Short mmCIF file of C-alpha atoms in Angstrom, two decimals:
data_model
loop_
_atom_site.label_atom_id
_atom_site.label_comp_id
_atom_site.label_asym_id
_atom_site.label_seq_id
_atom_site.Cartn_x
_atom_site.Cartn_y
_atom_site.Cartn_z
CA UNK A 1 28.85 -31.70 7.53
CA UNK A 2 30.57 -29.47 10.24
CA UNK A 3 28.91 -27.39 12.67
CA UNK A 4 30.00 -23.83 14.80
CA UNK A 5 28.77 -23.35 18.17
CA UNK A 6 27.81 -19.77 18.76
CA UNK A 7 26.74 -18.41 21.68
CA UNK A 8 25.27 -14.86 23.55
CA UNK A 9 26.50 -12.75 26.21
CA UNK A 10 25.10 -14.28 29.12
CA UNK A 11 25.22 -13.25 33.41
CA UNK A 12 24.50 -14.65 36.78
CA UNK A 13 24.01 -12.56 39.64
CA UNK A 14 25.55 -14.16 42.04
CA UNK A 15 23.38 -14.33 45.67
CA UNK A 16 24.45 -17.44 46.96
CA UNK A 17 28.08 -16.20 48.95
CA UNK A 18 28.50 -19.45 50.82
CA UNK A 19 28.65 -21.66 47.42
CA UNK A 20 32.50 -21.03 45.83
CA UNK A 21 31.33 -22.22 42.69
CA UNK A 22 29.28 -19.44 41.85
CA UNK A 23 31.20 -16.63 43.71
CA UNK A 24 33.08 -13.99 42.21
CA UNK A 25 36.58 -13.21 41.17
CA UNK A 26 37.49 -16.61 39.38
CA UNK A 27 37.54 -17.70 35.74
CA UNK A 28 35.20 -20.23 35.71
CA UNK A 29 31.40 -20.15 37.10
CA UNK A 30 28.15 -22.33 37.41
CA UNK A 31 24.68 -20.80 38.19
CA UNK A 32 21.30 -21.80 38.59
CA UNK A 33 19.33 -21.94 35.13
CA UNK A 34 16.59 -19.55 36.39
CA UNK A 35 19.12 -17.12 37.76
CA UNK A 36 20.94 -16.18 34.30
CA UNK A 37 19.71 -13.60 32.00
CA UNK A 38 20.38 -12.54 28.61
CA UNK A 39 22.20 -9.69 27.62
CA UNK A 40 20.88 -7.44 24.33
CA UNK A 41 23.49 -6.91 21.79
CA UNK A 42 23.91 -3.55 22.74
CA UNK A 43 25.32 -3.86 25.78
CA UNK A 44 28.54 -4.67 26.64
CA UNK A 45 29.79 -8.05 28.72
CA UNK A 46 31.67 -5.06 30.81
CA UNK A 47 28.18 -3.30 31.77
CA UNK A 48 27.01 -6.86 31.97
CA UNK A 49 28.96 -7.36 35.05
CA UNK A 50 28.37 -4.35 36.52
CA UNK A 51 24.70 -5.23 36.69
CA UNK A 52 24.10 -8.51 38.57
CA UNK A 53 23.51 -8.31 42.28
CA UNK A 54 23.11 -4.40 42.63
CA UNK A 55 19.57 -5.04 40.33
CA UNK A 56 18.83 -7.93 42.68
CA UNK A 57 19.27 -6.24 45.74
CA UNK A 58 17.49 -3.40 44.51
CA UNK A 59 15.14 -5.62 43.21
CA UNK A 60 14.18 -7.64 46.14
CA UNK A 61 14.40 -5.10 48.89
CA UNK A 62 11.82 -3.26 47.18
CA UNK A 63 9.16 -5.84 45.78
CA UNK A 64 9.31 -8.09 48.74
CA UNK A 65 10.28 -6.01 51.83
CA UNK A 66 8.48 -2.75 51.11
CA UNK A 67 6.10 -4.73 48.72
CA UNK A 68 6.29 -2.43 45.90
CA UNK A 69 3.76 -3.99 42.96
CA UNK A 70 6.63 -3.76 39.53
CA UNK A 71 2.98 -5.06 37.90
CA UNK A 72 1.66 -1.11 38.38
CA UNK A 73 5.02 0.12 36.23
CA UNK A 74 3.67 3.37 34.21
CA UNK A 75 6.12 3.03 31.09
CA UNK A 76 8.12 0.10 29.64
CA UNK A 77 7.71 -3.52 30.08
CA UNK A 78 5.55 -4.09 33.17
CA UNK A 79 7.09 -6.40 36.08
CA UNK A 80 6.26 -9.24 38.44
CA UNK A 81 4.59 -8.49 41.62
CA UNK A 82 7.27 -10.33 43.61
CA UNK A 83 5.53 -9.90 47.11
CA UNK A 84 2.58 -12.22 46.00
CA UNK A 85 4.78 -14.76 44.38
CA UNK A 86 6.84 -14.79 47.28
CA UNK A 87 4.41 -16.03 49.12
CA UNK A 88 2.98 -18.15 46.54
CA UNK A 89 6.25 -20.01 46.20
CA UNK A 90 5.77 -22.29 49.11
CA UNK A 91 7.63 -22.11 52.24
CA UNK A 92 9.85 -25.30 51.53
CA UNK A 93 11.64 -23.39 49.10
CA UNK A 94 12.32 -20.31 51.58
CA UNK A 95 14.93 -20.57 53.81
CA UNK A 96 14.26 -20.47 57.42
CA UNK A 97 16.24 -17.41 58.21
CA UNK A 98 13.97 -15.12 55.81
CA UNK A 99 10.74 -16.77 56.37
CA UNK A 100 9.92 -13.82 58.77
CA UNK A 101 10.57 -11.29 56.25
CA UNK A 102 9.00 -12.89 53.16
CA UNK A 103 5.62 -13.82 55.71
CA UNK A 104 5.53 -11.43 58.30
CA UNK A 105 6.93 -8.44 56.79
CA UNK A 106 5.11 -5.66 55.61
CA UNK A 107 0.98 -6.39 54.96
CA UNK A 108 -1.42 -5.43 51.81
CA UNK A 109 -2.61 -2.56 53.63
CA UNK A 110 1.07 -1.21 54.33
CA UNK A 111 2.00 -1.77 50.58
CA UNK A 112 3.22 1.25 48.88
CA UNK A 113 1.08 3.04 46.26
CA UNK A 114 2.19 5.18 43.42
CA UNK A 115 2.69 9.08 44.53
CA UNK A 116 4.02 8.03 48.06
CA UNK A 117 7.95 9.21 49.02
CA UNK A 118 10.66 7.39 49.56
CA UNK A 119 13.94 8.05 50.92
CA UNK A 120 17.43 6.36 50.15
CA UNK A 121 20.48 7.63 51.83
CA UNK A 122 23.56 7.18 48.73
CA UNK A 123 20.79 6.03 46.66
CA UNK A 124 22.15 3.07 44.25
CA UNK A 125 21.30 3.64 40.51
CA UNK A 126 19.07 0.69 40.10
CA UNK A 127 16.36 1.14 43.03
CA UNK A 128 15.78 4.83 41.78
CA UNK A 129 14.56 3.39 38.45
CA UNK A 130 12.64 0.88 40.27
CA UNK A 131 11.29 3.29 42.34
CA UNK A 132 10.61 5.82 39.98
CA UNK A 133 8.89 3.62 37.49
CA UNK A 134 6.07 2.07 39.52
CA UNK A 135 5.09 5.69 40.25
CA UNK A 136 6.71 6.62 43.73
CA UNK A 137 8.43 9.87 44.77
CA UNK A 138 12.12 9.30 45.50
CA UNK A 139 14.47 11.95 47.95
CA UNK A 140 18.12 10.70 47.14
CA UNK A 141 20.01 11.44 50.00
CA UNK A 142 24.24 11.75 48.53
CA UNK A 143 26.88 13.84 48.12
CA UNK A 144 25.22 16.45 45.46
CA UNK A 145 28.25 17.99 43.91
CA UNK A 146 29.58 14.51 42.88
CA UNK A 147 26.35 13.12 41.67
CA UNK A 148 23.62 15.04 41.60
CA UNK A 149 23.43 15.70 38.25
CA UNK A 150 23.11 11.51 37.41
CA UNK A 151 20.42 11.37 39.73
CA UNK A 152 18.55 14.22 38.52
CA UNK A 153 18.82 12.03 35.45
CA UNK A 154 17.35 9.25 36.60
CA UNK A 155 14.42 10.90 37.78
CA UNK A 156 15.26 11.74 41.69
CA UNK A 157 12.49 13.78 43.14
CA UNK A 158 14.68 15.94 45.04
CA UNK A 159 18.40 15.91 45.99
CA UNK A 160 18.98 16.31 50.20
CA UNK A 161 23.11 16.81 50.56
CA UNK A 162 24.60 13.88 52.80
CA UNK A 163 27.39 16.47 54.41
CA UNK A 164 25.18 17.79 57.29
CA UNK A 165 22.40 14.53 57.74
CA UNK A 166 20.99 16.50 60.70
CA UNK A 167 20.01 19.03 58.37
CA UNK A 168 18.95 16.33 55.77
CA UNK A 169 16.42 15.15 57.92
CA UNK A 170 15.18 18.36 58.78
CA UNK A 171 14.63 18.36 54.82
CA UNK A 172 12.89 15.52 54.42
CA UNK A 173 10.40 15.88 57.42
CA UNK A 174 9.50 19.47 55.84
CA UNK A 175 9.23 18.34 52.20
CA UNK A 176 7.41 15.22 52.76
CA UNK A 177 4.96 16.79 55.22
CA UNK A 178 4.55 13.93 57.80
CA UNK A 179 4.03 11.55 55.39
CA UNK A 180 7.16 9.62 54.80
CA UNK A 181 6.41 5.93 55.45
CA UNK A 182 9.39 4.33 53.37
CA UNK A 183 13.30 4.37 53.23
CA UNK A 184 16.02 2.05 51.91
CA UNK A 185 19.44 2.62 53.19
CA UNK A 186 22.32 1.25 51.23
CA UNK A 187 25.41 2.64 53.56
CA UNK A 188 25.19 1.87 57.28
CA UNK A 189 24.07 1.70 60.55
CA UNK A 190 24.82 5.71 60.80
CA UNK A 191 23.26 6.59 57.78
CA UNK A 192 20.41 4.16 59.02
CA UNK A 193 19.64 5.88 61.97
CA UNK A 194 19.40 9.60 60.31
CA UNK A 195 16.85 7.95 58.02
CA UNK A 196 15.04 6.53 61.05
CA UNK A 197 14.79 9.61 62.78
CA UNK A 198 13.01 11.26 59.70
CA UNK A 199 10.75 7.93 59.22
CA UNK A 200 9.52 8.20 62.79
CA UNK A 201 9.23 12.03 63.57
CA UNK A 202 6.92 11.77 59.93
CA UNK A 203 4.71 8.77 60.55
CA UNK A 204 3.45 9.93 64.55
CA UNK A 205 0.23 9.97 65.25
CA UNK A 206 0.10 6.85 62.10
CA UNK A 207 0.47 3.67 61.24
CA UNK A 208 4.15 1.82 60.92
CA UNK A 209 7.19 2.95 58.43
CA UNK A 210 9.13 0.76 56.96
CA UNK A 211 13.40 0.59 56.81
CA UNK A 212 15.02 -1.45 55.07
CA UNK A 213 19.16 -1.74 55.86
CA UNK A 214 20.86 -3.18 52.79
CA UNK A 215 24.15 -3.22 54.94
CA UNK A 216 22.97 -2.71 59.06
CA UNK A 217 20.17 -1.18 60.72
CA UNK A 218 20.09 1.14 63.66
CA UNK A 219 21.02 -0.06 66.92
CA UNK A 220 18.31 1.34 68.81
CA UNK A 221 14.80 0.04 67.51
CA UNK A 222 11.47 2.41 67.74
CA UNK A 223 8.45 0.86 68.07
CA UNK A 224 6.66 3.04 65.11
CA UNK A 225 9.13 1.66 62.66
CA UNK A 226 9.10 -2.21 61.05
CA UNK A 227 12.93 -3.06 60.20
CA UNK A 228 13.81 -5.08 56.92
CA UNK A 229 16.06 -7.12 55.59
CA UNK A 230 16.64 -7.98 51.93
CA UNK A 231 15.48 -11.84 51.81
CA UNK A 232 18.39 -12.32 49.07
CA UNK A 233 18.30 -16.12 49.43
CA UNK A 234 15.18 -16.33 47.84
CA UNK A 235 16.28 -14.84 44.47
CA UNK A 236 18.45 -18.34 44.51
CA UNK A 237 16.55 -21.13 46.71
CA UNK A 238 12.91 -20.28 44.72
CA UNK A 239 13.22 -20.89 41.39
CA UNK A 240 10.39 -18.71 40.26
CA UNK A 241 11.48 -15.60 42.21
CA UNK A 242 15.00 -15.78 40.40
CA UNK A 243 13.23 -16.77 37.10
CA UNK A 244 10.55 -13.84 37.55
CA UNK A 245 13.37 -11.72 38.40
CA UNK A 246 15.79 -11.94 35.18
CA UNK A 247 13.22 -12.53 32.77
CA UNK A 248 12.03 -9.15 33.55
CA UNK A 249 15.83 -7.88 33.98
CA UNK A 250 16.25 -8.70 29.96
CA UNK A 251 12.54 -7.13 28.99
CA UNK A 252 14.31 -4.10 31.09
CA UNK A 253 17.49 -4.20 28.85
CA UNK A 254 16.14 -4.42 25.76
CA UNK A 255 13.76 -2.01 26.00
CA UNK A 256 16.32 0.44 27.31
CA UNK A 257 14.19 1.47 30.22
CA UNK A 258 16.64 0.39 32.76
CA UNK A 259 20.28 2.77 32.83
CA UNK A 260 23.43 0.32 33.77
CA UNK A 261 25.78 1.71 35.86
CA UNK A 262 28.81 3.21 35.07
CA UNK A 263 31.75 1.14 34.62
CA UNK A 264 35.59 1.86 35.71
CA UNK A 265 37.81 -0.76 34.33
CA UNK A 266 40.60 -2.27 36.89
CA UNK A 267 43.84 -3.96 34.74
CA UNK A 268 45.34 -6.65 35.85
CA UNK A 269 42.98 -9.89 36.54
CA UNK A 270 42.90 -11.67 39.29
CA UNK A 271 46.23 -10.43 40.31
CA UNK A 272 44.78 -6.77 40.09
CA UNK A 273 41.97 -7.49 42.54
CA UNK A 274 43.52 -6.30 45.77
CA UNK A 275 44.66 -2.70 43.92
CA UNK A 276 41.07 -2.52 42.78
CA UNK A 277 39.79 -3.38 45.88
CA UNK A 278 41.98 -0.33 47.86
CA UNK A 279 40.89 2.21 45.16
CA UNK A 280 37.15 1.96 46.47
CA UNK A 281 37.96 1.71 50.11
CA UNK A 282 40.45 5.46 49.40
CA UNK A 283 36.73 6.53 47.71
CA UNK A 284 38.58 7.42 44.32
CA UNK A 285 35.93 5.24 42.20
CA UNK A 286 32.25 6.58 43.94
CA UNK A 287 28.82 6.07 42.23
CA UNK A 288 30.42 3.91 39.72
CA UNK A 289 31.00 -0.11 39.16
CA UNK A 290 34.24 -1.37 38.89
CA UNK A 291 34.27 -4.27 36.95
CA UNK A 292 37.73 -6.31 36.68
CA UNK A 293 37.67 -8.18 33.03
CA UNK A 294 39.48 -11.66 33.76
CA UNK A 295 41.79 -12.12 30.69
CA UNK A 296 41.73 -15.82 28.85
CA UNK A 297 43.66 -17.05 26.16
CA UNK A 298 42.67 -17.48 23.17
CA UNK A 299 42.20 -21.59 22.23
CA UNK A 300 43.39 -22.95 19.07
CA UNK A 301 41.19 -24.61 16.93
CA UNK A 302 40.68 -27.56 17.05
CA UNK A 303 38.54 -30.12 14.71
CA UNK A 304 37.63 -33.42 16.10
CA UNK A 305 36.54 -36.61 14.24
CA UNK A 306 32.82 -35.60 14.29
CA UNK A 307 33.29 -32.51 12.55
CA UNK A 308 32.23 -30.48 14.80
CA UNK A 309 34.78 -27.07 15.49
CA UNK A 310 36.22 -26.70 19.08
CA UNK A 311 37.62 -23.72 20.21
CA UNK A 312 37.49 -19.87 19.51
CA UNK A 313 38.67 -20.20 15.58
CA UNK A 314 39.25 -17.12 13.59
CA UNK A 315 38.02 -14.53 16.73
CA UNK A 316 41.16 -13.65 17.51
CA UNK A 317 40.21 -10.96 20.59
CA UNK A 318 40.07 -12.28 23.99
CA UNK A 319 37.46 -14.15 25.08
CA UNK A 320 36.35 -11.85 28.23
CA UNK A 321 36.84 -9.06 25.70
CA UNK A 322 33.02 -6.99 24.26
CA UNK A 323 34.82 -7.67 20.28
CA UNK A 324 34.45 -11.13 20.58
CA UNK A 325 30.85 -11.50 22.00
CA UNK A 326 29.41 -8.64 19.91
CA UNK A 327 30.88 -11.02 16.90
CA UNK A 328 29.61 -14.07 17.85
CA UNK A 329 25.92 -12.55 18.38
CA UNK A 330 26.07 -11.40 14.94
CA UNK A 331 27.54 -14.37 12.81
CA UNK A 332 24.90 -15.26 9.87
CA UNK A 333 25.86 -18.95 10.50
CA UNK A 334 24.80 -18.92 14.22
CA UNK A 335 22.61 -21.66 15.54
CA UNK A 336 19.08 -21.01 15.18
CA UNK A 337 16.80 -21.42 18.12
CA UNK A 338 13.14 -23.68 18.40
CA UNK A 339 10.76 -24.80 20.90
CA UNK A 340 8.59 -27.71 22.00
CA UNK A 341 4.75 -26.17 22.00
CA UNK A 342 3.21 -27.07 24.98
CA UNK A 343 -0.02 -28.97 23.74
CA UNK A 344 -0.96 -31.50 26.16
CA UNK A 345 0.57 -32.33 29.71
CA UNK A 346 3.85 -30.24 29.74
CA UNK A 347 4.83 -30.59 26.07
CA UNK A 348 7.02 -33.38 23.69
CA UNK A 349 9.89 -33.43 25.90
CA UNK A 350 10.80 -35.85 28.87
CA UNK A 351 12.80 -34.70 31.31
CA UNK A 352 12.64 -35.19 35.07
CA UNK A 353 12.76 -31.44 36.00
CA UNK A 354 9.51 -29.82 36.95
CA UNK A 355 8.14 -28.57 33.98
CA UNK A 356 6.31 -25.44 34.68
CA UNK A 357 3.89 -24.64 31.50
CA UNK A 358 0.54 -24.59 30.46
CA UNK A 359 -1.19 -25.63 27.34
CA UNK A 360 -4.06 -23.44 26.94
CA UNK A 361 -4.06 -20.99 24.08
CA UNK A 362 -3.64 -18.11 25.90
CA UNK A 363 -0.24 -19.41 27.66
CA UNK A 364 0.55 -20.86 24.04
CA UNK A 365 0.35 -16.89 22.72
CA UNK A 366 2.58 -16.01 25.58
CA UNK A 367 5.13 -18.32 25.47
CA UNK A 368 5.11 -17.63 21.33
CA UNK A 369 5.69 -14.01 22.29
CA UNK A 370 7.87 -14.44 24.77
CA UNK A 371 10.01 -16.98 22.34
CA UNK A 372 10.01 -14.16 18.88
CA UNK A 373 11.34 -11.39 21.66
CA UNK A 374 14.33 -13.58 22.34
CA UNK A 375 15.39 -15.06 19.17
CA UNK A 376 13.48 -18.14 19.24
CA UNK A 377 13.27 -18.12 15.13
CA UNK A 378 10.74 -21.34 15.24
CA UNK A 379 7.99 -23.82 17.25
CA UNK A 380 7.96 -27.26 17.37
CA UNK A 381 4.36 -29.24 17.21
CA UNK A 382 2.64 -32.37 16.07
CA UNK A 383 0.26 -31.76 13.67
CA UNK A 384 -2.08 -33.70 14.90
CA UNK A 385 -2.30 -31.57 17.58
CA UNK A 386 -3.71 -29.32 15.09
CA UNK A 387 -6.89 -31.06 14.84
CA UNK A 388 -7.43 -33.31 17.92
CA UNK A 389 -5.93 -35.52 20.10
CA UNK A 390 -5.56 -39.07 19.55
CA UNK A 391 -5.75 -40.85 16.02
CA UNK A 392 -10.00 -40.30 16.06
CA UNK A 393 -9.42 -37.11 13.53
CA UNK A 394 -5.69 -36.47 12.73
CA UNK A 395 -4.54 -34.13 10.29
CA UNK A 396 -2.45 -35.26 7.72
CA UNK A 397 0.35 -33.21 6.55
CA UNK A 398 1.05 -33.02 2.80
CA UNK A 399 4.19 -31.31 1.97
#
């Protein structure tokens, strides 16, 4: 009997700089289990890679450091309140260095609430959506004549022109009425500080607003405002922050209520990277992704003693290419996919990593659910299980 491997377009944001292994630009990758998601068939490996840590960042700045509840969203699947299980996690799985702003950041009472602003000089793609779909108001601070039409599209609030940010502020303190008490910048210290001046001319006489720098915060600090800084580590040191995270990612994708960005392709490879590279800092790719596919040769096929079939076979695109992983995903003769019901403690399978289920019947329905949305095609059970535990009343199965 021979088998085929098959296999689905898969991606790993990847948060964790200081490990090589799972840094960018090389052909080759490893990632953390509860950091990959799945991407639907619909979308290319291309807007795949355009994804990863812009959603994160987006992700994380506003669930933990602003607090934002993704549990309140008003349409589509509904999201993890990442501020609680933050702090659920347990501090020996946050790093020291963002303790402060997982613990001490912003409080229940300072959490946002659906119908509140929120302000984001050069406003990235994927916090809008966030934003905009657990019910806040969003003023997009960018250049207009370049992108405000894609931002009207994503559901900005109202579009302040970056080109005068003295007058931009003036904008935002008039339409917002005092009562600005959020901002993410995703530029600067400059930019920063133009959004700080609007945050703390609005929120007098109240209690504290809330910044969060994605890349530098003002120099000067005013004592109305509390500063943030996206806790990224977390998405990669606790394992149910990063799971959380990209299982709700995927419910995102395939229910099309989450836009990718736009992708510009750079030729070349790895070679190419430095040309790509100088064609964002001359700002002649802006408000898009530029994704740089790494090209692999194609393997021949090979078939080993056990029958089992190595190598790409008769796909003869390249292996980075969207041909070849929109073919595999749709192969008749793919593997098909089962898993171990969680009856008693933790389920039929041994393993020395943590197993994190339950066996009730309402986790049982979930995990059923969860498994028929992603392709899981069956369950695995003892019978017996069926009836009771032990050998007192087993049920005997007659087939």
């Amino acid at each position: 009997m021979k088998y085929r491997l098959t296999c689905v377009k898969v991606f790993g944001p990847s948060t964790d700089y200081r490990d090589v292994r799972k840094a960018a630009y090389q052909e080759y990758l490893v990632t953390n289990d509860f950091n990959v998601a799945r991407l639907p068939s619909h979308l290319s490996v291309n807007a795949g890679a355009a994804l990863g840590v812009a959603f994160i960042s987006a992700l994380l700045a506003l669930g933990i450091s602003l607090g934002l509840n993704f549990a309140n969203v008003k349409e589509g699947p509904v999201g993890p309140d990442l501020w609680t299980v933050a702090r659920e996690s347990g501090r020996e799985l946050i790093p020291e260095d963002v303790q402060d702003e997982v613990y001490e950041g912003i409080t229940e009472e300072e959490r946002p609430l659906s119908g509140d602003w929120t302000a984001s000089s050069n406003t990235g793609r994927a916090a809008l959506q966030l934003a905009k779909s657990s019910g806040l108001k969003v003023i997009a601070v960018a250049d207009v004549v370049r992108h405000g039409s894609s931002l009207l599209d994503l559901g900005a609030d109202l579009l302040v022109d970056r080109q005068d940010p003295s007058r931009a502020v003036e904008i935002i303190r008039s339409v917002t009425k005092g009562r600005l008490k959020f901002a993410l910048d995703t530029v600067g210290k400059e930019t920063a500080s133009y959004l700080q001046e609007a945050l703390q001319r609005a929120n007098e006489g109240g209690g504290r607003a809330h910044l969060v720098g994605l890349t530098g915060l003002p120099q000067t600090k005013l004592p109305t405002i509390k500063y943030h800084s996206i806790p990224i580590k977390i998405f990669h040191h606790a394992p149910v922050v990063g799971e959380r995270a990209v299982s709700w990612l995927e419910e995102l994708l395939v229910a099309k209520t989450l836009s990718p960005p736009e992708v510009v392709i750079a030729e070349g490879g790895l070679e190419g990277i430095n040309r790509a590279l100088d064609r964002l800092r001359d700002g002649s790719i802006s408000g898009k992704r530029l994704v740089v596919p790494i090209e692999l040769s194609v393997h021949k096929t090979e078939t080993v003693s056990n029958g089992i079939t190595n190598g790409v076979g008769d796909l003869t695109a390249p292996i980075g290419s969207i041909e070849y992983a929109d073919k595999l995903n749709s192969k008749p003769s793919r593997i098909k996919f089962a898993y171990w019901v969680p009856n008693v403690s933790g389920g039929l399978v041994i393993s020395k990593i943590k197993q994190r289920t339950k066996w009730d019947l309402d986790s049982n329905a979930g995990y059923a659910q969860t498994a028929e949305r992603y392709g899981f095609e069956y369950a695995l059970t003892q019978i017996r299980f069926m009836a009771g535990y032990g050998a007192v009343s087993p049920c005997n199965y007659v087939g």
